[in-house]
Tab-separated table of C-alpha atoms in Angstrom:
chain	number	residue	atom	x	y	z
A	9	MET	CA	-42.851	14.866	-8.599
A	10	ARG	CA	-42.431	11.563	-6.790
A	11	PHE	CA	-40.887	11.699	-3.346
A	12	LYS	CA	-37.425	10.249	-3.806
A	13	ARG	CA	-36.884	8.904	-0.351
A	14	ILE	CA	-37.896	5.356	0.458
A	15	GLY	CA	-37.895	3.567	3.775
A	16	LYS	CA	-35.675	4.797	6.581
A	17	GLN	CA	-32.351	5.397	4.908
A	18	SER	CA	-32.734	4.888	1.179
A	19	ILE	CA	-33.214	6.926	-1.980
A	20	LEU	CA	-34.665	6.064	-5.380
A	21	PHE	CA	-33.713	8.534	-8.094
A	22	ASN	CA	-36.313	9.975	-10.455
A	23	HIS	CA	-33.778	10.283	-13.245
A	24	PRO	CA	-30.978	7.917	-12.352
A	25	PRO	CA	-27.628	9.559	-13.159
A	26	LYS	CA	-25.475	7.763	-15.676
A	27	ILE	CA	-21.875	6.732	-15.189
A	28	ILE	CA	-20.530	8.252	-18.393
A	29	SER	CA	-16.862	7.568	-17.809
A	30	THR	CA	-14.518	5.826	-15.404
A	31	ALA	CA	-10.785	5.546	-14.988
A	32	SER	CA	-8.517	3.509	-12.764
A	33	VAL	CA	-4.835	3.944	-12.031
A	34	VAL	CA	-3.006	1.368	-9.909
A	35	GLY	CA	0.405	0.617	-8.491
A	36	PRO	CA	2.756	-2.158	-9.592
A	37	LYS	CA	1.482	-4.799	-7.139
A	38	GLU	CA	-2.152	-4.345	-8.194
A	39	GLY	CA	-0.911	-4.385	-11.800
A	40	GLU	CA	0.330	-7.934	-11.246
A	41	GLY	CA	-2.994	-9.106	-9.817
A	42	PRO	CA	-5.843	-10.979	-11.484
A	43	LEU	CA	-7.584	-7.766	-12.644
A	44	LYS	CA	-4.527	-6.283	-14.394
A	45	GLU	CA	-6.271	-6.207	-17.787
A	46	THR	CA	-9.070	-3.982	-16.468
A	47	PHE	CA	-6.977	-1.015	-15.290
A	48	ASP	CA	-6.366	2.060	-17.440
A	49	LEU	CA	-2.875	2.743	-16.160
A	50	ILE	CA	-0.423	0.703	-14.125
A	51	ILE	CA	2.375	2.830	-12.692
A	52	LYS	CA	5.831	1.291	-12.578
A	53	ASP	CA	6.887	2.329	-9.106
A	54	ASN	CA	5.115	3.651	-6.024
A	55	LEU	CA	6.752	7.085	-6.300
A	56	PHE	CA	5.391	7.777	-9.814
A	57	GLY	CA	8.243	10.221	-10.507
A	58	GLU	CA	7.497	12.297	-7.396
A	59	LYS	CA	9.633	13.130	-4.374
A	60	SER	CA	7.329	11.601	-1.771
A	61	TRP	CA	4.635	8.938	-1.555
A	62	GLU	CA	2.062	11.578	-0.599
A	63	LYS	CA	2.819	13.603	-3.714
A	64	ALA	CA	2.630	10.403	-5.750
A	65	GLU	CA	-0.797	9.549	-4.357
A	66	SER	CA	-2.156	12.964	-5.283
A	67	LYS	CA	-0.698	12.615	-8.770
A	68	ILE	CA	-2.297	9.175	-9.175
A	69	LEU	CA	-5.648	10.733	-8.305
A	70	GLN	CA	-5.151	13.530	-10.833
A	71	GLU	CA	-4.141	11.004	-13.449
A	72	ALA	CA	-7.350	9.012	-12.903
A	73	VAL	CA	-9.416	12.196	-13.326
A	74	ARG	CA	-7.468	13.137	-16.458
A	75	ILE	CA	-8.044	9.728	-18.059
A	76	ALA	CA	-11.750	9.721	-17.157
A	77	LEU	CA	-12.165	13.157	-18.774
A	78	GLU	CA	-10.181	12.154	-21.834
A	79	LYS	CA	-12.352	9.087	-22.462
A	80	VAL	CA	-15.464	11.234	-22.983
A	81	LYS	CA	-13.585	14.267	-24.363
A	82	LEU	CA	-14.727	16.586	-21.606
A	83	ASN	CA	-12.754	19.587	-20.355
A	84	ARG	CA	-12.192	20.305	-16.695
A	85	GLU	CA	-14.227	23.495	-17.202
A	86	GLU	CA	-17.265	21.408	-18.080
A	87	ILE	CA	-17.235	19.648	-14.711
A	88	ASP	CA	-19.405	21.344	-12.095
A	89	LEU	CA	-18.125	19.579	-9.035
A	90	PHE	CA	-15.263	17.389	-7.889
A	91	LEU	CA	-16.136	15.127	-4.942
A	92	ALA	CA	-13.028	13.408	-3.662
A	93	GLY	CA	-11.349	11.992	-0.621
A	94	ASP	CA	-8.588	9.718	0.597
A	95	LEU	CA	-7.247	8.198	3.800
A	96	LEU	CA	-4.575	10.697	4.774
A	97	ASN	CA	-4.816	13.267	7.530
A	98	GLN	CA	-6.729	16.329	6.278
A	99	THR	CA	-7.343	14.378	3.013
A	100	ILE	CA	-4.303	15.992	1.440
A	101	SER	CA	-4.268	13.790	-1.667
A	102	ALA	CA	-7.718	14.997	-2.685
A	103	ASN	CA	-7.113	18.601	-1.619
A	104	PHE	CA	-3.893	18.906	-3.592
A	105	ALA	CA	-5.428	17.178	-6.608
A	106	ALA	CA	-8.285	19.696	-6.442
A	107	ARG	CA	-5.737	22.524	-6.344
A	108	GLN	CA	-4.265	21.322	-9.630
A	109	LEU	CA	-7.616	20.578	-11.282
A	110	GLY	CA	-9.326	23.877	-10.466
A	111	ILE	CA	-12.803	22.325	-10.304
A	112	PRO	CA	-15.240	23.363	-7.519
A	113	PHE	CA	-14.542	20.857	-4.798
A	114	PHE	CA	-15.989	19.140	-1.771
A	115	GLY	CA	-13.482	17.054	0.184
A	116	LEU	CA	-15.008	13.911	1.646
A	117	TYR	CA	-13.962	11.509	4.335
A	118	GLY	CA	-15.648	8.179	4.865
A	119	ALA	CA	-12.498	6.079	5.102
A	120	CYS	CA	-12.747	3.354	2.448
A	121	ALA	CA	-16.447	4.104	1.894
A	122	THR	CA	-15.577	7.486	0.399
A	123	LEU	CA	-16.142	6.539	-3.255
A	124	VAL	CA	-19.708	5.411	-2.613
A	125	GLU	CA	-20.280	8.460	-0.417
A	126	GLY	CA	-19.199	10.603	-3.372
A	127	LEU	CA	-21.397	8.647	-5.789
A	128	ILE	CA	-24.469	9.107	-3.587
A	129	LEU	CA	-23.892	12.847	-3.123
A	130	GLY	CA	-23.078	13.292	-6.810
A	131	SER	CA	-26.195	11.390	-7.886
A	132	VAL	CA	-28.400	13.437	-5.577
A	133	LEU	CA	-27.007	16.673	-7.015
A	134	ILE	CA	-27.444	15.549	-10.610
A	135	ASP	CA	-30.925	14.125	-10.082
A	136	GLY	CA	-31.855	17.346	-8.323
A	137	ALA	CA	-30.529	19.340	-11.293
A	138	TYR	CA	-27.951	21.163	-9.222
A	139	ALA	CA	-25.147	20.016	-11.489
A	140	GLU	CA	-24.635	18.584	-14.950
A	141	ASN	CA	-21.338	16.747	-14.715
A	142	ILE	CA	-19.756	15.572	-11.498
A	143	ILE	CA	-16.564	13.653	-10.844
A	144	ALA	CA	-16.401	11.363	-7.818
A	145	ALA	CA	-12.879	10.159	-7.143
A	146	VAL	CA	-10.753	8.612	-4.404
A	147	SER	CA	-7.221	7.416	-3.879
A	148	SER	CA	-5.152	5.375	-1.500
A	149	HIS	CA	-1.495	4.451	-1.420
A	150	HIS	CA	0.104	1.517	0.361
A	151	ASP	CA	3.120	3.416	1.644
A	152	THR	CA	1.320	6.594	2.749
A	153	ALA	CA	-1.224	4.503	4.644
A	154	GLU	CA	1.423	2.295	6.254
A	155	ARG	CA	3.381	5.252	7.588
A	156	GLN	CA	0.261	7.028	8.853
A	157	PHE	CA	-1.483	4.054	10.437
A	158	ARG	CA	1.274	1.501	11.100
A	159	PHE	CA	5.043	1.234	10.835
A	160	PRO	CA	7.885	2.617	8.714
A	161	ARG	CA	8.301	0.835	5.407
A	162	GLU	CA	11.763	-0.619	6.107
A	163	MET	CA	10.984	-1.902	9.585
A	164	GLY	CA	11.274	-5.666	9.834
A	165	HIS	CA	8.102	-7.150	11.293
A	166	GLN	CA	5.526	-9.831	10.575
A	167	ARG	CA	2.060	-8.763	9.447
A	168	PRO	CA	-0.714	-10.680	11.224
A	169	VAL	CA	-2.769	-13.163	9.204
A	170	THR	CA	-5.847	-10.933	9.459
A	171	ALA	CA	-4.052	-7.844	8.122
A	172	GLN	CA	-5.082	-6.360	4.806
A	173	TRP	CA	-2.957	-4.698	2.157
A	174	THR	CA	-3.765	-1.061	1.317
A	175	VAL	CA	-4.244	-0.726	-2.425
A	176	THR	CA	-2.120	1.800	-4.274
A	177	GLY	CA	-4.524	3.258	-6.762
A	178	ALA	CA	-7.166	5.792	-7.653
A	179	GLY	CA	-10.508	5.621	-9.371
A	180	ALA	CA	-12.541	8.406	-10.940
A	181	ILE	CA	-16.160	8.232	-12.054
A	182	ILE	CA	-17.961	10.914	-14.073
A	183	LEU	CA	-21.699	11.187	-13.476
A	184	ALA	CA	-24.106	12.977	-15.804
A	185	LYS	CA	-27.594	12.748	-17.214
A	186	GLY	CA	-27.992	9.903	-19.644
A	187	GLU	CA	-30.157	7.087	-20.882
A	188	LYS	CA	-28.289	3.975	-21.938
A	189	GLY	CA	-25.530	2.369	-19.937
A	190	PRO	CA	-24.856	1.891	-16.232
A	191	ARG	CA	-26.944	4.241	-14.081
A	192	ILE	CA	-27.234	4.759	-10.339
A	193	THR	CA	-30.865	4.037	-9.564
A	194	GLY	CA	-30.820	4.026	-5.784
A	195	ALA	CA	-28.773	4.404	-2.663
A	196	THR	CA	-28.719	3.651	1.033
A	197	VAL	CA	-26.885	5.904	3.464
A	198	GLY	CA	-25.354	3.892	6.270
A	199	LYS	CA	-25.137	4.485	9.986
A	200	VAL	CA	-21.965	4.225	12.000
A	201	VAL	CA	-22.006	0.797	13.600
A	202	ASP	CA	-19.566	-0.389	16.241
A	203	PHE	CA	-19.503	-3.886	17.714
A	204	GLY	CA	-16.473	-3.176	19.860
A	205	ILE	CA	-13.645	-4.557	17.727
A	206	LYS	CA	-10.333	-2.999	18.779
A	207	ASP	CA	-7.809	-4.897	16.680
A	208	GLN	CA	-6.558	-2.523	14.014
A	209	ASN	CA	-5.009	-5.446	12.195
A	210	ASP	CA	-8.476	-6.886	11.646
A	211	MET	CA	-10.488	-4.109	10.063
A	212	GLY	CA	-12.682	-6.475	8.090
A	213	SER	CA	-14.254	-7.671	11.341
A	214	ALA	CA	-14.726	-4.075	12.476
A	215	MET	CA	-16.546	-3.104	9.267
A	216	ALA	CA	-18.643	-6.237	8.723
A	217	PRO	CA	-21.521	-5.218	11.059
A	218	ALA	CA	-21.858	-1.848	9.272
A	219	ALA	CA	-21.875	-3.553	5.873
A	220	ALA	CA	-24.498	-6.056	7.010
A	221	ASP	CA	-26.614	-3.268	8.507
A	222	THR	CA	-26.611	-1.215	5.302
A	223	ILE	CA	-27.305	-4.174	3.016
A	224	ILE	CA	-30.218	-5.384	5.169
A	225	ARG	CA	-31.487	-1.784	5.369
A	226	ASN	CA	-31.459	-1.523	1.588
A	227	PHE	CA	-33.406	-4.788	1.199
A	228	ARG	CA	-36.006	-3.642	3.729
A	229	ASP	CA	-36.314	-0.048	2.519
A	230	THR	CA	-36.713	-0.963	-1.131
A	231	ASN	CA	-38.590	-4.199	-0.500
A	232	THR	CA	-36.041	-6.269	-2.388
A	233	GLY	CA	-33.774	-9.190	-1.622
A	234	PRO	CA	-30.687	-10.927	-2.922
A	235	ASP	CA	-32.702	-12.364	-5.833
A	236	ASP	CA	-33.185	-8.873	-7.250
A	237	PHE	CA	-29.454	-8.411	-7.732
A	238	ASP	CA	-26.901	-10.090	-9.958
A	239	LEU	CA	-24.122	-9.167	-7.578
A	240	ILE	CA	-23.735	-7.587	-4.153
A	241	VAL	CA	-20.187	-6.403	-3.709
A	242	THR	CA	-18.560	-4.832	-0.664
A	243	GLY	CA	-15.513	-2.570	-0.717
A	244	ASP	CA	-12.797	-4.075	1.426
A	245	LEU	CA	-14.107	-6.506	4.027
A	246	ALA	CA	-11.570	-9.110	2.854
A	247	LEU	CA	-11.543	-12.748	3.865
A	248	ILE	CA	-12.780	-12.664	7.464
A	249	GLY	CA	-14.966	-9.592	7.215
A	250	LYS	CA	-16.800	-10.888	4.169
A	251	THR	CA	-17.645	-14.177	5.872
A	252	LEU	CA	-18.812	-12.322	8.986
A	253	ALA	CA	-21.014	-9.929	7.005
A	254	GLN	CA	-22.525	-12.858	5.129
A	255	GLN	CA	-23.289	-14.639	8.408
A	256	LEU	CA	-24.889	-11.514	9.881
A	257	ILE	CA	-27.045	-10.967	6.786
A	258	GLU	CA	-28.082	-14.605	6.430
A	259	ARG	CA	-29.090	-14.605	10.097
A	260	GLU	CA	-31.776	-12.090	9.081
A	261	GLY	CA	-33.069	-14.520	6.488
A	262	TYR	CA	-31.446	-13.144	3.330
A	263	ILE	CA	-29.478	-15.882	1.631
A	264	LEU	CA	-26.704	-14.300	-0.433
A	265	GLY	CA	-24.936	-17.443	-1.638
A	266	ASP	CA	-22.324	-16.801	-4.311
A	267	LYS	CA	-23.888	-13.486	-5.346
A	268	PHE	CA	-21.885	-11.867	-2.588
A	269	THR	CA	-18.302	-10.840	-3.158
A	270	ASP	CA	-15.764	-8.284	-2.021
A	271	CYS	CA	-13.398	-5.998	-3.948
A	272	GLY	CA	-10.652	-6.755	-1.408
A	273	LEU	CA	-10.797	-10.392	-2.442
A	274	LEU	CA	-11.011	-9.717	-6.174
A	275	ILE	CA	-8.029	-7.422	-6.511
A	276	TYR	CA	-5.161	-9.696	-5.433
A	277	ASP	CA	-4.183	-13.248	-6.046
A	278	PRO	CA	-3.665	-15.217	-2.797
A	279	VAL	CA	-0.059	-15.888	-3.883
A	280	GLN	CA	0.644	-12.140	-3.702
A	281	ASP	CA	1.100	-12.429	0.060
A	282	THR	CA	-1.408	-9.749	1.010
A	283	HIS	CA	-2.855	-11.894	3.825
A	284	ALA	CA	-6.633	-11.271	4.209
A	285	GLY	CA	-6.970	-9.169	1.023
A	286	GLY	CA	-6.954	-5.588	-0.209
A	287	SER	CA	-8.164	-2.446	1.546
A	288	GLY	CA	-8.164	1.318	1.163
A	289	CYS	CA	-10.312	3.801	-0.745
A	290	GLY	CA	-8.575	2.752	-3.929
A	291	CYS	CA	-9.562	-0.896	-3.488
A	292	SER	CA	-13.281	-0.562	-4.203
A	293	ALA	CA	-12.599	2.299	-6.628
A	294	VAL	CA	-10.276	0.536	-9.039
A	295	VAL	CA	-12.290	-2.694	-8.960
A	296	THR	CA	-15.516	-0.758	-9.649
A	297	CYS	CA	-14.038	1.494	-12.332
A	298	GLY	CA	-12.444	-1.452	-14.054
A	299	TYR	CA	-13.813	-4.936	-13.575
A	300	LEU	CA	-17.318	-4.269	-12.193
A	301	LEU	CA	-18.439	-1.629	-14.677
A	302	ASP	CA	-16.771	-3.476	-17.561
A	303	SER	CA	-18.773	-6.557	-16.562
A	304	MET	CA	-21.968	-4.498	-16.539
A	305	LYS	CA	-21.303	-3.043	-19.955
A	306	SER	CA	-20.589	-6.491	-21.359
A	307	GLY	CA	-23.932	-7.684	-19.991
A	308	LYS	CA	-22.546	-10.062	-17.368
A	309	TYR	CA	-24.320	-8.153	-14.601
A	310	LYS	CA	-27.499	-6.109	-15.059
A	311	LYS	CA	-28.041	-4.881	-11.530
A	312	ILE	CA	-25.498	-4.689	-8.738
A	313	MET	CA	-25.312	-3.257	-5.251
A	314	LEU	CA	-21.971	-1.648	-4.501
A	315	VAL	CA	-21.327	-1.229	-0.793
A	316	GLY	CA	-18.425	0.998	0.256
A	317	THR	CA	-17.103	-0.036	3.651
A	318	GLY	CA	-15.029	2.207	5.910
A	319	ALA	CA	-13.218	1.669	9.192
A	320	LEU	CA	-13.373	5.009	10.983
A	321	LEU	CA	-10.292	4.694	13.138
A	322	SER	CA	-7.342	6.945	13.689
A	323	PRO	CA	-3.929	6.054	15.144
A	324	LEU	CA	-4.829	8.344	18.052
A	325	SER	CA	-8.211	6.764	18.822
A	326	ILE	CA	-6.588	3.326	18.901
A	327	LEU	CA	-3.999	4.490	21.446
A	328	GLN	CA	-6.796	5.937	23.570
A	329	GLY	CA	-8.423	2.527	23.735
A	330	GLU	CA	-11.360	3.282	21.444
A	331	SER	CA	-12.951	0.540	19.404
A	332	ILE	CA	-13.166	0.834	15.612
A	333	PRO	CA	-16.489	2.182	14.289
A	334	GLY	CA	-17.525	1.056	10.830
A	335	ILE	CA	-19.584	2.729	8.126
A	336	ALA	CA	-21.064	1.401	4.901
A	337	HIS	CA	-22.936	3.159	2.113
A	338	ALA	CA	-24.626	1.431	-0.804
A	339	VAL	CA	-25.480	2.407	-4.358
A	340	VAL	CA	-27.550	0.330	-6.741
A	341	ILE	CA	-26.212	0.392	-10.283
A	342	GLU	CA	-28.352	-0.878	-13.156
A	343	ASN	CA	-27.446	-1.251	-16.789
A	344	PHE	CA	-29.991	0.307	-19.142
A	345	ILE	CA	-29.959	-1.148	-22.636
B	19	MET	CA	-30.249	18.455	33.364
B	20	VAL	CA	-31.426	16.213	30.606
B	21	TYR	CA	-27.954	15.311	29.485
B	22	LYS	CA	-26.866	13.992	32.845
B	23	ASN	CA	-29.610	11.433	32.974
B	24	SER	CA	-29.743	10.267	29.411
B	25	ARG	CA	-26.693	8.105	29.021
B	26	LEU	CA	-25.339	9.937	26.017
B	27	ASP	CA	-22.371	7.797	25.206
B	28	SER	CA	-20.743	9.964	22.590
B	29	THR	CA	-18.499	7.233	21.338
B	30	ARG	CA	-21.008	4.516	20.749
B	31	ALA	CA	-24.424	6.083	20.546
B	32	GLN	CA	-25.383	3.606	17.875
B	33	SER	CA	-24.379	0.368	19.402
B	34	SER	CA	-25.296	-2.442	20.945
B	35	GLN	CA	-25.488	-3.988	24.342
B	36	PRO	CA	-22.347	-5.546	25.805
B	37	ASN	CA	-23.667	-9.060	25.207
B	38	GLN	CA	-24.126	-8.327	21.516
B	39	GLU	CA	-20.490	-7.282	21.410
B	40	GLN	CA	-19.421	-10.443	23.203
B	41	GLU	CA	-21.437	-12.586	20.855
B	42	TYR	CA	-19.895	-10.863	17.858
B	43	GLN	CA	-16.400	-11.266	19.294
B	44	LYS	CA	-17.105	-15.009	19.520
B	45	MET	CA	-18.109	-15.090	15.844
B	46	VAL	CA	-14.876	-13.284	14.969
B	47	ASN	CA	-12.709	-15.590	17.077
B	48	LYS	CA	-14.218	-18.618	15.416
B	49	LEU	CA	-13.168	-17.330	11.996
B	50	LYS	CA	-9.787	-15.852	12.793
B	51	PRO	CA	-7.063	-18.172	11.557
B	52	ASN	CA	-4.173	-18.908	13.906
B	53	PRO	CA	-0.746	-17.709	12.882
B	54	PRO	CA	1.579	-20.560	11.867
B	55	TYR	CA	3.088	-20.843	15.369
B	56	LEU	CA	5.549	-23.684	14.695
B	57	ARG	CA	6.907	-22.167	11.494
B	58	ASN	CA	7.226	-18.761	13.169
B	59	ALA	CA	8.965	-20.222	16.223
B	60	LEU	CA	11.447	-22.176	14.117
B	61	ALA	CA	12.188	-19.160	11.903
B	62	ALA	CA	12.614	-16.894	14.949
B	63	PHE	CA	14.861	-19.428	16.700
B	64	SER	CA	17.110	-20.044	13.723
B	65	VAL	CA	17.516	-16.421	12.607
B	66	GLY	CA	17.777	-15.112	16.178
B	67	GLY	CA	20.272	-17.865	16.962
B	68	PHE	CA	22.277	-17.102	13.837
B	69	ILE	CA	22.525	-13.406	14.740
B	70	CYS	CA	23.700	-14.313	18.265
B	71	ALA	CA	26.218	-16.825	16.919
B	72	LEU	CA	27.543	-14.132	14.603
B	73	ALA	CA	27.940	-11.790	17.578
B	74	GLN	CA	29.733	-14.508	19.549
B	75	ALA	CA	32.088	-15.097	16.638
B	76	SER	CA	32.837	-11.391	16.580
B	77	ILE	CA	33.554	-11.372	20.334
B	78	ASN	CA	35.963	-14.282	19.892
B	79	LEU	CA	37.679	-12.498	17.040
B	80	PHE	CA	38.100	-9.280	19.037
B	81	LEU	CA	39.443	-11.274	22.004
B	82	GLN	CA	42.009	-12.911	19.736
B	83	LEU	CA	42.996	-9.484	18.484
B	84	GLY	CA	43.893	-8.654	22.074
B	85	LEU	CA	40.874	-6.704	23.346
B	86	THR	CA	39.689	-7.185	26.924
B	87	THR	CA	36.406	-9.068	27.478
B	88	HIS	CA	34.627	-5.797	28.182
B	89	ASP	CA	36.012	-4.027	25.108
B	90	ALA	CA	35.343	-7.015	22.846
B	91	GLY	CA	31.678	-6.884	23.949
B	92	THR	CA	31.433	-3.152	23.264
B	93	ALA	CA	33.082	-3.498	19.851
B	94	THR	CA	30.677	-6.318	18.972
B	95	VAL	CA	27.650	-4.235	19.928
B	96	VAL	CA	28.914	-1.452	17.677
B	97	LEU	CA	29.476	-3.925	14.855
B	98	MET	CA	26.017	-5.480	15.208
B	99	ILE	CA	24.328	-2.091	15.221
B	100	LEU	CA	26.265	-1.134	12.120
B	101	MET	CA	25.161	-4.369	10.460
B	102	GLY	CA	21.490	-3.829	11.376
B	103	ALA	CA	21.588	-0.268	10.113
B	104	LEU	CA	23.337	-1.243	6.896
B	105	LEU	CA	20.924	-4.067	6.121
B	106	THR	CA	18.007	-1.692	6.764
B	107	GLY	CA	19.427	0.869	4.384
B	108	LEU	CA	19.945	-1.799	1.750
B	109	GLY	CA	16.320	-2.845	2.112
B	110	ILE	CA	17.137	-6.358	3.370
B	111	TYR	CA	16.213	-6.188	7.056
B	112	ASP	CA	12.464	-5.737	6.460
B	113	ASP	CA	12.402	-8.958	4.444
B	114	LEU	CA	14.386	-10.689	7.166
B	115	GLY	CA	11.911	-9.400	9.767
B	116	LYS	CA	8.976	-10.633	7.734
B	117	PHE	CA	10.513	-14.102	7.745
B	118	ALA	CA	11.954	-14.244	11.259
B	119	GLY	CA	9.593	-12.074	13.355
B	120	ALA	CA	10.878	-11.788	16.907
B	121	GLY	CA	14.086	-13.550	15.827
B	122	SER	CA	15.279	-10.371	14.149
B	123	ILE	CA	13.415	-7.827	16.297
B	124	ILE	CA	14.803	-8.822	19.710
B	125	PRO	CA	18.586	-8.710	18.990
B	126	ILE	CA	20.242	-5.300	18.961
B	127	THR	CA	20.223	-5.400	15.146
B	128	GLY	CA	16.431	-5.062	15.384
B	129	PHE	CA	16.809	-2.001	17.560
B	130	ALA	CA	19.061	-0.474	14.909
B	131	ASN	CA	16.483	-1.435	12.290
B	132	VAL	CA	13.568	0.447	13.858
B	133	ILE	CA	15.655	3.598	14.351
B	134	VAL	CA	17.121	3.608	10.853
B	135	ALA	CA	13.776	2.665	9.272
B	136	SER	CA	12.107	5.604	11.033
B	137	ALA	CA	14.923	7.949	10.045
B	138	LEU	CA	14.725	6.871	6.396
B	139	GLU	CA	10.964	7.190	6.364
B	140	TRP	CA	10.973	10.776	7.596
B	141	LYS	CA	13.849	12.116	5.484
B	142	ARG	CA	11.422	13.875	3.152
B	143	GLU	CA	10.090	15.953	6.028
B	144	GLY	CA	13.551	17.437	6.660
B	145	TYR	CA	16.476	16.695	8.967
B	146	ILE	CA	15.194	18.460	12.080
B	147	PHE	CA	11.444	17.884	12.397
B	148	GLY	CA	11.601	14.849	10.128
B	149	VAL	CA	14.599	12.556	10.663
B	150	ALA	CA	15.802	13.766	14.058
B	151	ALA	CA	12.374	14.198	15.652
B	152	LYS	CA	10.867	10.995	14.351
B	153	MET	CA	13.722	8.504	14.467
B	154	PHE	CA	12.903	7.494	18.052
B	155	THR	CA	9.123	7.221	17.692
B	156	ILE	CA	9.259	3.420	17.843
B	157	ALA	CA	12.594	2.903	19.620
B	158	GLY	CA	11.868	5.632	22.173
B	159	PRO	CA	10.074	3.405	24.710
B	160	VAL	CA	13.031	0.981	24.686
B	161	LEU	CA	15.390	3.840	25.513
B	162	VAL	CA	13.171	5.417	28.168
B	163	TYR	CA	12.431	2.229	30.052
B	164	GLY	CA	15.940	0.858	29.479
B	165	ILE	CA	17.467	3.954	31.066
B	166	ILE	CA	14.955	3.952	33.939
B	167	THR	CA	15.643	0.277	34.638
B	168	SER	CA	19.402	0.774	34.598
B	169	ALA	CA	19.065	3.716	36.999
B	170	LEU	CA	16.892	1.644	39.352
B	171	ILE	CA	19.383	-1.210	39.293
B	172	ALA	CA	22.218	1.241	39.989
B	173	ILE	CA	20.324	2.562	43.032
B	174	ILE	CA	19.712	-0.977	44.298
B	175	ILE	CA	23.381	-1.852	43.922
B	176	LEU	CA	24.420	1.406	45.554
B	177	PHE	CA	22.441	0.692	48.717
B	178	TRP	CA	22.242	-3.076	48.922
B	179	GLY	CA	24.914	-4.301	46.545
């Protein structure tokens, strides 16, 4: 058997796991954005029939899992493992979704990089034959994130120009063995990188060095470059962070050009008043589960690198004067025809 | 001990010399757009001014109704707080704040807004540990330092006034 590890931080799978099903559920604001046609379900209000925003977020996550299962006619009993996370303290959205689903569960936290973290772990377990079917899923919710990290919803204040808008939404991806279709062929596990940014209203700048580090690491480990990919897409660097990451990567001699984009920029229209763009676990998840994988299936992209980007801050660490560490994980997804 | 000598900075083991951080901060500053200062200042001035004019009108009205200057001021404060709270509950004050910034935060209506917004937000966690415990999380510092300042001023007046 070939050794699956390559370079310092990367993996190449012997039998790349296939993405057999995806589902995305989003809130009303995302449902008005440019990708509205690509989502499976657009909920009408942020409470989704629940008594609190936290309960709604957990329900959105369950709904994404339910739709993903329904698409391939799988039962919950046929899923070996549920890998999920979210942004809330003690990852309650994922934990309570797992309570309802009754699938063996690992709760993950990698801030907004959690989906890719789940995809890497899930792929490793499937390639290693430790599991047959795995669901990787994440959620975020604008209102739950605002109240945990920032201010009450009804407080009158101006958001800074660098601020990003937490996506209300959840994405679920089912991984299994398979031949044709989009498959995860490789991955790079990122390091925590911190360049000393302390402004919690500018998380794109805090995460950009981590994203650049992981992308460059992947190129070096696998001996590839931007030309080997049809698209390199980060999770939620948004306007400023994306430009910074691009500058950092191009400084190392890799010219990304217009192959480089960001889910936080794709999800909203600039007229939606979200300032720098989208953020949150749900941001990369719903864009990947909808637009990106649809584009792969239609043949628009054959090989992409998806880079989940997380800002590892807490409201407490900010008050204690800590800077914001960033993390980024990458998976390479290829379409097999 | 090994640990004492090796500078094990638990928080930033991974990073980066200070000059790398400075260089990166420069890159960030170059890209960060400025807020629209003029628009913000004009919006803050006009909305803040309008709220103050409204309060003045209320003082005049109370004076005409026969209240003393002191009582007219107190009644106006009560009225303004009521207005701020009501507009928060109706979901209007957050939109006003988004437009006016400091113009609607600084007047006493803004103070009412942060308390009522916090109270509303924490209703689902119950009336004791939710609403009552959390309603001052943002307004608390204003109260604490306001009360301390007033006490200090009282002491100054007591001895030197």
